[in-house]
């Protein structure tokens, strides 16, 4: 089940979950752990996913959990790049759940982040400028009107 979740095969994960008896879901630690992880991911409680690494039911889970944590970090880092013009090194370390500055530095190098003045990572060049995004309002209005006509014909 954990592998299904890691591969982002959410529908298959839930299908397998529905096939299991409720008692097993609640009492079997090998099932309960992936179900808890799924719940944390759906809530957006990434900190709980990182904390769950210390609460794995078997050593073999470590490999899969590490993959999941790396994926979460990559998603968070992508959001940081889009949401911030710059971020303080210590804040990036905290937000990305690194426990040492060395790990943060290595990760930043992997993503191509450069530490600038005053200990900040800057992302201004990576952000999309508002004037670059145009909304095709005329085309959108035409589509909405056509949709309304089709609905009217159905009714």
mmCIF file of C-alpha atoms in Angstrom:
data_model
loop_
_atom_site.group_PDB
_atom_site.id
_atom_site.type_symbol
_atom_site.label_atom_id
_atom_site.label_comp_id
_atom_site.label_asym_id
_atom_site.label_seq_id
_atom_site.Cartn_x
_atom_site.Cartn_y
_atom_site.Cartn_z
ATOM 1 C CA UNK A 1 0.000 0.000 0.000
ATOM 2 C CA UNK A 2 2.843 2.327 0.813
ATOM 3 C CA UNK A 3 4.335 1.752 -2.626
ATOM 4 C CA UNK A 4 1.017 2.644 -4.282
ATOM 5 C CA UNK A 5 0.936 5.907 -2.345
ATOM 6 C CA UNK A 6 4.553 6.716 -3.177
ATOM 7 C CA UNK A 7 3.850 6.211 -6.856
ATOM 8 C CA UNK A 8 0.932 8.633 -6.533
ATOM 9 C CA UNK A 9 -1.502 5.867 -7.456
ATOM 10 C CA UNK A 10 -4.076 7.252 -5.048
ATOM 11 C CA UNK A 11 -7.102 5.579 -6.625
ATOM 12 C CA UNK A 12 -5.472 2.151 -6.443
ATOM 13 C CA UNK A 13 -4.394 2.845 -2.868
ATOM 14 C CA UNK A 14 -7.985 3.565 -1.874
ATOM 15 C CA UNK A 15 -9.277 0.564 -3.815
ATOM 16 C CA UNK A 16 -6.917 -1.717 -1.895
ATOM 17 C CA UNK A 17 -7.888 -0.008 1.332
ATOM 18 C CA UNK A 18 -11.589 -0.622 0.686
ATOM 19 C CA UNK A 19 -10.922 -4.326 0.197
ATOM 20 C CA UNK A 20 -9.492 -4.662 3.694
ATOM 21 C CA UNK A 21 -11.633 -5.325 6.760
ATOM 22 C CA UNK A 22 -12.063 -2.283 9.019
ATOM 23 C CA UNK A 23 -10.581 -4.202 11.944
ATOM 24 C CA UNK A 24 -7.324 -4.787 10.043
ATOM 25 C CA UNK A 25 -7.079 -1.136 9.065
ATOM 26 C CA UNK A 26 -7.379 -0.064 12.692
ATOM 27 C CA UNK A 27 -5.236 -2.749 14.340
ATOM 28 C CA UNK A 28 -2.560 -3.866 11.853
ATOM 29 C CA UNK A 29 0.425 -1.501 12.216
ATOM 30 C CA UNK A 30 1.651 -2.353 8.708
ATOM 31 C CA UNK A 31 -1.612 -1.079 7.259
ATOM 32 C CA UNK A 32 -2.264 1.664 9.782
ATOM 33 C CA UNK A 33 1.024 3.444 9.027
ATOM 34 C CA UNK A 34 0.417 3.980 5.258
ATOM 35 C CA UNK A 35 -3.181 4.990 6.017
ATOM 36 C CA UNK A 36 -1.939 7.586 8.504
ATOM 37 C CA UNK A 37 0.575 8.888 5.969
ATOM 38 C CA UNK A 38 -2.184 9.207 3.381
ATOM 39 C CA UNK A 39 -4.291 11.173 5.846
ATOM 40 C CA UNK A 40 -1.394 13.519 6.641
ATOM 41 C CA UNK A 41 -0.750 14.088 2.936
ATOM 42 C CA UNK A 42 -4.409 14.802 2.220
ATOM 43 C CA UNK A 43 -4.483 17.293 5.113
ATOM 44 C CA UNK A 44 -1.252 18.920 3.957
ATOM 45 C CA UNK A 45 0.307 18.122 7.347
ATOM 46 C CA UNK A 46 3.766 17.498 5.970
ATOM 47 C CA UNK A 47 5.352 17.966 9.379
ATOM 48 C CA UNK A 48 3.430 14.895 10.569
ATOM 49 C CA UNK A 49 4.800 12.892 7.639
ATOM 50 C CA UNK A 50 8.332 13.857 8.647
ATOM 51 C CA UNK A 51 7.592 12.947 12.265
ATOM 52 C CA UNK A 52 6.158 9.597 11.131
ATOM 53 C CA UNK A 53 9.624 8.575 9.935
ATOM 54 C CA UNK A 54 10.568 7.974 13.550
ATOM 55 C CA UNK A 55 7.479 5.824 14.035
ATOM 56 C CA UNK A 56 7.829 3.214 11.292
ATOM 57 C CA UNK A 57 6.614 -0.333 11.987
ATOM 58 C CA UNK A 58 9.605 -2.027 10.280
ATOM 59 C CA UNK A 59 13.091 -1.056 9.073
ATOM 60 C CA UNK A 60 12.120 -1.891 5.498
ATOM 61 C CA UNK A 61 9.777 1.125 5.525
ATOM 62 C CA UNK A 62 12.750 3.508 5.779
ATOM 63 C CA UNK A 63 13.557 3.221 2.070
ATOM 64 C CA UNK A 64 9.999 4.122 1.056
ATOM 65 C CA UNK A 65 9.628 6.873 3.645
ATOM 66 C CA UNK A 66 12.852 8.507 2.430
ATOM 67 C CA UNK A 67 11.468 8.568 -1.124
ATOM 68 C CA UNK A 68 8.244 10.128 0.142
ATOM 69 C CA UNK A 69 10.100 12.754 2.189
ATOM 70 C CA UNK A 70 12.277 13.706 -0.794
ATOM 71 C CA UNK A 71 9.161 14.079 -2.940
ATOM 72 C CA UNK A 72 7.511 16.279 -0.313
ATOM 73 C CA UNK A 73 10.650 18.414 -0.041
ATOM 74 C CA UNK A 74 10.715 18.868 -3.810
ATOM 75 C CA UNK A 75 7.056 19.951 -3.810
ATOM 76 C CA UNK A 76 7.644 22.409 -0.959
ATOM 77 C CA UNK A 77 10.780 23.774 -2.648
ATOM 78 C CA UNK A 78 8.856 24.319 -5.870
ATOM 79 C CA UNK A 79 6.215 26.247 -3.947
ATOM 80 C CA UNK A 80 8.902 28.308 -2.197
ATOM 81 C CA UNK A 81 10.389 29.268 -5.565
ATOM 82 C CA UNK A 82 7.005 30.479 -6.797
ATOM 83 C CA UNK A 83 5.767 32.102 -3.586
ATOM 84 C CA UNK A 84 8.848 33.978 -2.405
ATOM 85 C CA UNK A 85 11.206 36.416 -4.049
ATOM 86 C CA UNK A 86 13.770 35.501 -1.409
ATOM 87 C CA UNK A 87 13.946 33.360 1.703
ATOM 88 C CA UNK A 88 16.331 33.327 4.633
ATOM 89 C CA UNK A 89 18.606 30.292 4.862
ATOM 90 C CA UNK A 90 17.345 29.385 8.344
ATOM 91 C CA UNK A 91 13.715 29.641 7.238
ATOM 92 C CA UNK A 92 14.337 27.447 4.197
ATOM 93 C CA UNK A 93 16.039 24.916 6.480
ATOM 94 C CA UNK A 94 13.038 24.896 8.805
ATOM 95 C CA UNK A 95 10.365 24.811 6.088
ATOM 96 C CA UNK A 96 12.104 21.961 4.252
ATOM 97 C CA UNK A 97 12.504 19.988 7.494
ATOM 98 C CA UNK A 98 16.298 19.735 7.446
ATOM 99 C CA UNK A 99 17.979 19.164 10.788
ATOM 100 C CA UNK A 100 21.444 20.390 9.762
ATOM 101 C CA UNK A 101 22.622 23.387 7.727
ATOM 102 C CA UNK A 102 24.860 21.050 5.680
ATOM 103 C CA UNK A 103 21.851 19.082 4.423
ATOM 104 C CA UNK A 104 20.122 22.341 3.481
ATOM 105 C CA UNK A 105 23.206 23.563 1.622
ATOM 106 C CA UNK A 106 23.513 20.284 -0.300
ATOM 107 C CA UNK A 107 19.826 20.351 -1.217
ATOM 108 C CA UNK A 108 20.039 23.991 -2.337
ATOM 109 C CA UNK A 109 22.983 23.161 -4.613
ATOM 110 C CA UNK A 110 21.002 20.288 -6.116
ATOM 111 C CA UNK A 111 18.137 22.695 -6.936
ATOM 112 C CA UNK A 112 20.483 25.365 -8.260
ATOM 113 C CA UNK A 113 19.795 27.820 -5.457
ATOM 114 C CA UNK A 114 22.565 30.313 -4.744
ATOM 115 C CA UNK A 115 23.000 31.805 -1.301
ATOM 116 C CA UNK A 116 23.258 35.558 -1.705
ATOM 117 C CA UNK A 117 23.746 38.574 0.484
ATOM 118 C CA UNK A 118 22.545 38.496 4.068
ATOM 119 C CA UNK A 119 22.114 34.707 3.955
ATOM 120 C CA UNK A 120 19.131 34.745 1.549
ATOM 121 C CA UNK A 121 18.215 32.550 -1.397
ATOM 122 C CA UNK A 122 16.679 34.685 -4.172
ATOM 123 C CA UNK A 123 14.077 33.506 -6.662
ATOM 124 C CA UNK A 124 13.017 36.761 -8.371
ATOM 125 C CA UNK A 125 14.315 35.658 -11.784
ATOM 126 C CA UNK A 126 12.379 32.366 -11.545
ATOM 127 C CA UNK A 127 9.043 34.005 -10.810
ATOM 128 C CA UNK A 128 6.603 34.772 -13.575
ATOM 129 C CA UNK A 129 5.912 38.451 -14.040
ATOM 130 C CA UNK A 130 2.225 39.453 -13.827
ATOM 131 C CA UNK A 131 2.310 41.185 -17.214
ATOM 132 C CA UNK A 132 3.520 37.934 -18.821
ATOM 133 C CA UNK A 133 0.252 36.208 -17.987
ATOM 134 C CA UNK A 134 -2.672 37.334 -20.076
ATOM 135 C CA UNK A 135 -6.184 36.146 -19.502
ATOM 136 C CA UNK A 136 -8.050 35.506 -22.745
ATOM 137 C CA UNK A 137 -11.216 37.175 -21.434
ATOM 138 C CA UNK A 138 -12.938 37.456 -24.817
ATOM 139 C CA UNK A 139 -12.412 33.774 -25.594
ATOM 140 C CA UNK A 140 -13.522 32.824 -22.087
ATOM 141 C CA UNK A 141 -16.689 34.923 -22.402
ATOM 142 C CA UNK A 142 -17.525 33.284 -25.745
ATOM 143 C CA UNK A 143 -17.104 29.824 -24.234
ATOM 144 C CA UNK A 144 -19.331 30.685 -21.267
ATOM 145 C CA UNK A 145 -22.054 32.069 -23.558
ATOM 146 C CA UNK A 146 -21.882 28.956 -25.751
ATOM 147 C CA UNK A 147 -22.074 26.770 -22.660
ATOM 148 C CA UNK A 148 -25.141 28.700 -21.462
ATOM 149 C CA UNK A 149 -26.819 28.229 -24.865
ATOM 150 C CA UNK A 150 -26.199 24.491 -24.744
ATOM 151 C CA UNK A 151 -27.616 24.313 -21.226
ATOM 152 C CA UNK A 152 -30.670 26.272 -22.353
ATOM 153 C CA UNK A 153 -31.271 23.803 -25.192
ATOM 154 C CA UNK A 154 -31.071 20.892 -22.749
ATOM 155 C CA UNK A 155 -33.609 22.479 -20.414
#
